[in-house]
Amino acid sequence: MADKKKRRRQNPDDDDDGTQPFKHLLKSDEDILKTLKSFPSSSAAASSSSSSSKPLTLADLSLSTTCREVADLSLSSVQSAIETLVLQLTHQILSGQGFSFSVPSRASSNQLYVPELDRIVLKDKSTLRPFAHISSVRKSTITAKILSLVHQLCLKSIHVTKRDLFYTDVKLFQDQTQSDAVLDDVSCMLGCTRSSLNVIAAEKGVVVGRLIFSDNGDMIDCTKMGMGGKAIPPNIDRVGDMQSDALFVLLVEKDAAYIRLAEDRFYNRFPCIIVTAKGQPDVATRLFLRKMKMELKLPVLALVDSDPYGLKILSVYGCGSKNMSYDSANLTTPDIKWLGIRPSDLDKYKIPEQCRLPMTEQDIKTGKDLLEEDFVKKNPGWVEELNLMVKTKQKAEIQALSSFGFQYLSEVYLPLKLQQQDWL
Amino acid sequence: MDSESPAETKKGKSKAPKKAKESILKQKSPAEFFAENKNIAGFDNPGKCLYTTVRELVENALDSAESISELPVVEITIEEIGRSKFNSMMGLVDRERVDAELYDDYETAKARERRLAKEAKVQETQAKNAALGKKVKEPASAKGIKGRGEASFYRVTCKDNGRGMAHDDIPNMFGRVLSGTKYGLKQTRGKFGLGAKMALIWSKMSTGLPIEILSSMRGQNYKSFCRLDIDIHRNIPHIHLHEKRDNQDPWHGAEIQVVIEGNWTTYRSKILHYMRQMAVITPYAQFLFKFISDASDKSVTIRFARRTDVLPPVPVETKHHPSSVDLLLIKRLIAETSKQNLLQFLQHEFVNIRKSLAERLIGEMGPEFSPKMAVKSLTDQQIVRIHQLFRQAKFDDPSGDCLSPAGEYNLRLGIIKELHPDMVATYSGSAQVFEGHPFIVEAGVSVGGKDVKQGLNIFRFANRIPLLFEQGGDVVTRTALKRINWGSYKINQTQDKIGVFVSIVSTKIPFKGTGKEYIGDDITEIATAVKSAIQQCCIQLKSKIVKKMQAREQQERKRNLSKYIPDATNAVYDVLKEMAKSHSSKRKRFEDEDTDILRKVSAQLITKETLKEKLAQHVEKVDYEMALEYATQSGVSEEPREDIYLQLLDANANFLDFHSPIFVFRLFQ
């Protein structure tokens, strides 16, 4: 391993600079590691000092608007919540009034960004979903059906996937997005997290690197999971006993960059844990990232595309998505640093013109909308970067670095970034 | 050789370089030019020739009737002529093939072997498929192997009730290419002013038979009959017979008959489409289309009845707009003008140049120009200067008064008449300008109807004639396909039967391509006008569709709500049943009211059916309330009325009257 690394590091030295610019700036790995080691402790100290010991919760803040949050509920309490609801429905039906659900609204007008918590929360507006109305008859029927299905899961205490749920009545649900959306409504309505409903999504995220954890009792060593890494378990309650000697968590937007880093065993050169959700993050990956951050107290560095969507994905990890804001307390990971690719890197690393893409109208609009978002505004560095992106109207993917060689990312770009502690 | 016609083509200067030593300067007559390049006039292949012949004759007939404000009655007959009949017409004797191997379609022994083997194979697979119970494809009908010589001939006859032609003019009107009445600046149907002449050239090329013309004008007591063909090399008519005949009935108009080579099989649908679309855009005309064949099952007779007697105004000839003229045209206008000086010339030979403007223009041209200078004395350089100024100066847009659009009313009627749609909307835009030529875009959009396929059905008209070919590149097709968001008008682009009708009229239609079959998509002015016209129609339709949807929702609300009752009650009941189970086994405790319910569920006093019934009652109640509300809101609305057109009948027909106190019912016998 060491031999291999040496060879790899020597070869480019011969035909230096020409192919991999800025390489000469790199110090030795030991120096970089030294600077890195000083970082986590300082950041941990900073964070612990700022928020005493316990993280803030909604209850600690006296907000003018009431907000809705959900909690992990035990199976039996989910069951009794459903039963209470069903009994109410039965009373309504028997009295000849039809029935209706009061569903918390997840529309964007009902969302609130709380800067103290640095995440989006749901306000308390609800909409009525009556059966006897042409516009809501379908949805209220689906809601009743999902309630009954979840009730069955509670009785049998088993987990099923969202896909399973959909296939119980394809004719009624028509397509999976409908049953998925109602599932979120139901967990919101019952006041529990989606995982408490015993419904899980298919595995999407993967993790590799210096992490050991138990999955349903089996110990997993993520350095020994081959190149692809370990799939992140869909239900977080199976995961425990996290141990790591990593210095940071590297969050990667795309599969391609993840594979590059995993194959180059980047985590052996700089001890770290590499995570990706292959695009928009699913619930499991977000829960997993939060758990790592909370238990291992490691800084999280994000490597995303230099476009509005990269930043949007970053924001979903950081302060939650609007769709799942009712559970943002469990799903968000505070204090994620934006490592790259940042708009300023395009010129800094002299990324050639042919690798940059012009932003479309839609991109620019998304970028400008993001500038209005509170979670961007709170970080002046981000605002500056985003302004630069909108001004230059250029975007670039992580893969743009491949123009200097496929391994430029793992051999020059990331080490240099780490050495300079260049994150926002 | 004489060269009287103005657009004399100076093509074919020298022969190919092979004959370099003998490069004699040769001139070609216009007739020769078109005979050699007949594809530019739409005579590409026998099938297309038949189609173009039909359309040239029909369009001439319509123009002729409209020019005297007569409601057109056009009869078009295509008669198939078999080989032996054709031979007898030509005075040829049918000859049996003696030397079979001489012919192209002769089957050699080897080819025969191969064919038989292939047929046997096909039969085998079919038998196998049949045995396996698979769908058996109809065996492809053994296509008669057609040799090159096996041409089909057709006699095309077109009779109209138009102006007719003066007895002495007839030979020149048919026998001389590029001499015509349609060369002024006005909206015309014709494309090149070739019309029937091109058909005559084609008949000369394919059959050698002459054209026959029968004509009579209003108030003439005789009919003119003329049989002629064309001397292609000299571009002059060659008259076989030219005589006056008795005109018994008070008929005026023309009847033209040509015998040409054609192909009905491949162009049948095109010709029928053409007739149908023509009927859409000219609902005030009556068409009788007949195809006569020896095989009676192939014969077709279609009558397109008249639906209105409103005739669009005859397009008037207009003067050129200064921004539309080119150098050559200015020179021609100078040569032809009767005005003496420059001022008068500018003032009278162009539209939108008043005296004051003419004076200002002359002042701008330079010191060597003056209002009083003789217009015929202008030098070439001076004309170029005028042309430059015309291009740069600002003029008022030409008005659309000289145009004759089909009219919203006629377009609408035409659509209803031919498509019987569920809904139709029409819109007529105001006149706009492209390169100094005014144009008007009219559009109609229909939804539903008979014989309409799902998705977009596009009907294009230019100067009130249908365009059938090269649909893909056309501005209308592209606009309808790409720039209209049908969904936003509640129209489903793939599911609904949508008819899009766009008619563009102009003094000069900017056709693309040689065949003049489509209008390019690159002219912003026209593309915008087309888009907005279609959109206007869609906006009208949208409110109708929304109303219809609401009405349908009213009707179907109960059904749509009731549809979900079983699913909803099943879901609720499933949970109740489980709860009742655990309740009876005393695993859980509930409140009093709830205990009551659960006990009833266990005792089957409350069942799925109870819940369904109760929910159904509720749905019924809600439906009733909503229906009441809808009725009070919408009130009684009346559909707009539409005029109907009743055809006149012969006054002296036999009829029976049935009298009632308020009306008379007349039964014609």
mmCIF file of C-alpha atoms in Angstrom, chain A residues 2 55 233 342 363 367 400 416 418:
data_model
loop_
_atom_site.group_PDB
_atom_site.id
_atom_site.type_symbol
_atom_site.label_atom_id
_atom_site.label_comp_id
_atom_site.label_asym_id
_atom_site.label_seq_id
_atom_site.Cartn_x
_atom_site.Cartn_y
_atom_site.Cartn_z
ATOM 1 C CA ALA A 2 2.694 2.407 1.028
ATOM 2 C CA PRO A 55 -28.341 21.420 21.341
ATOM 3 C CA PRO A 233 -29.018 1.137 6.390
ATOM 4 C CA ARG A 342 -16.879 26.865 -5.137
ATOM 5 C CA ASP A 363 -30.083 28.006 -13.221
ATOM 6 C CA GLY A 367 -29.321 30.973 -7.969
ATOM 7 C CA ALA A 400 -14.376 19.504 -14.397
ATOM 8 C CA LEU A 416 -4.508 21.525 -1.155
ATOM 9 C CA LEU A 418 -7.288 20.738 3.369
#
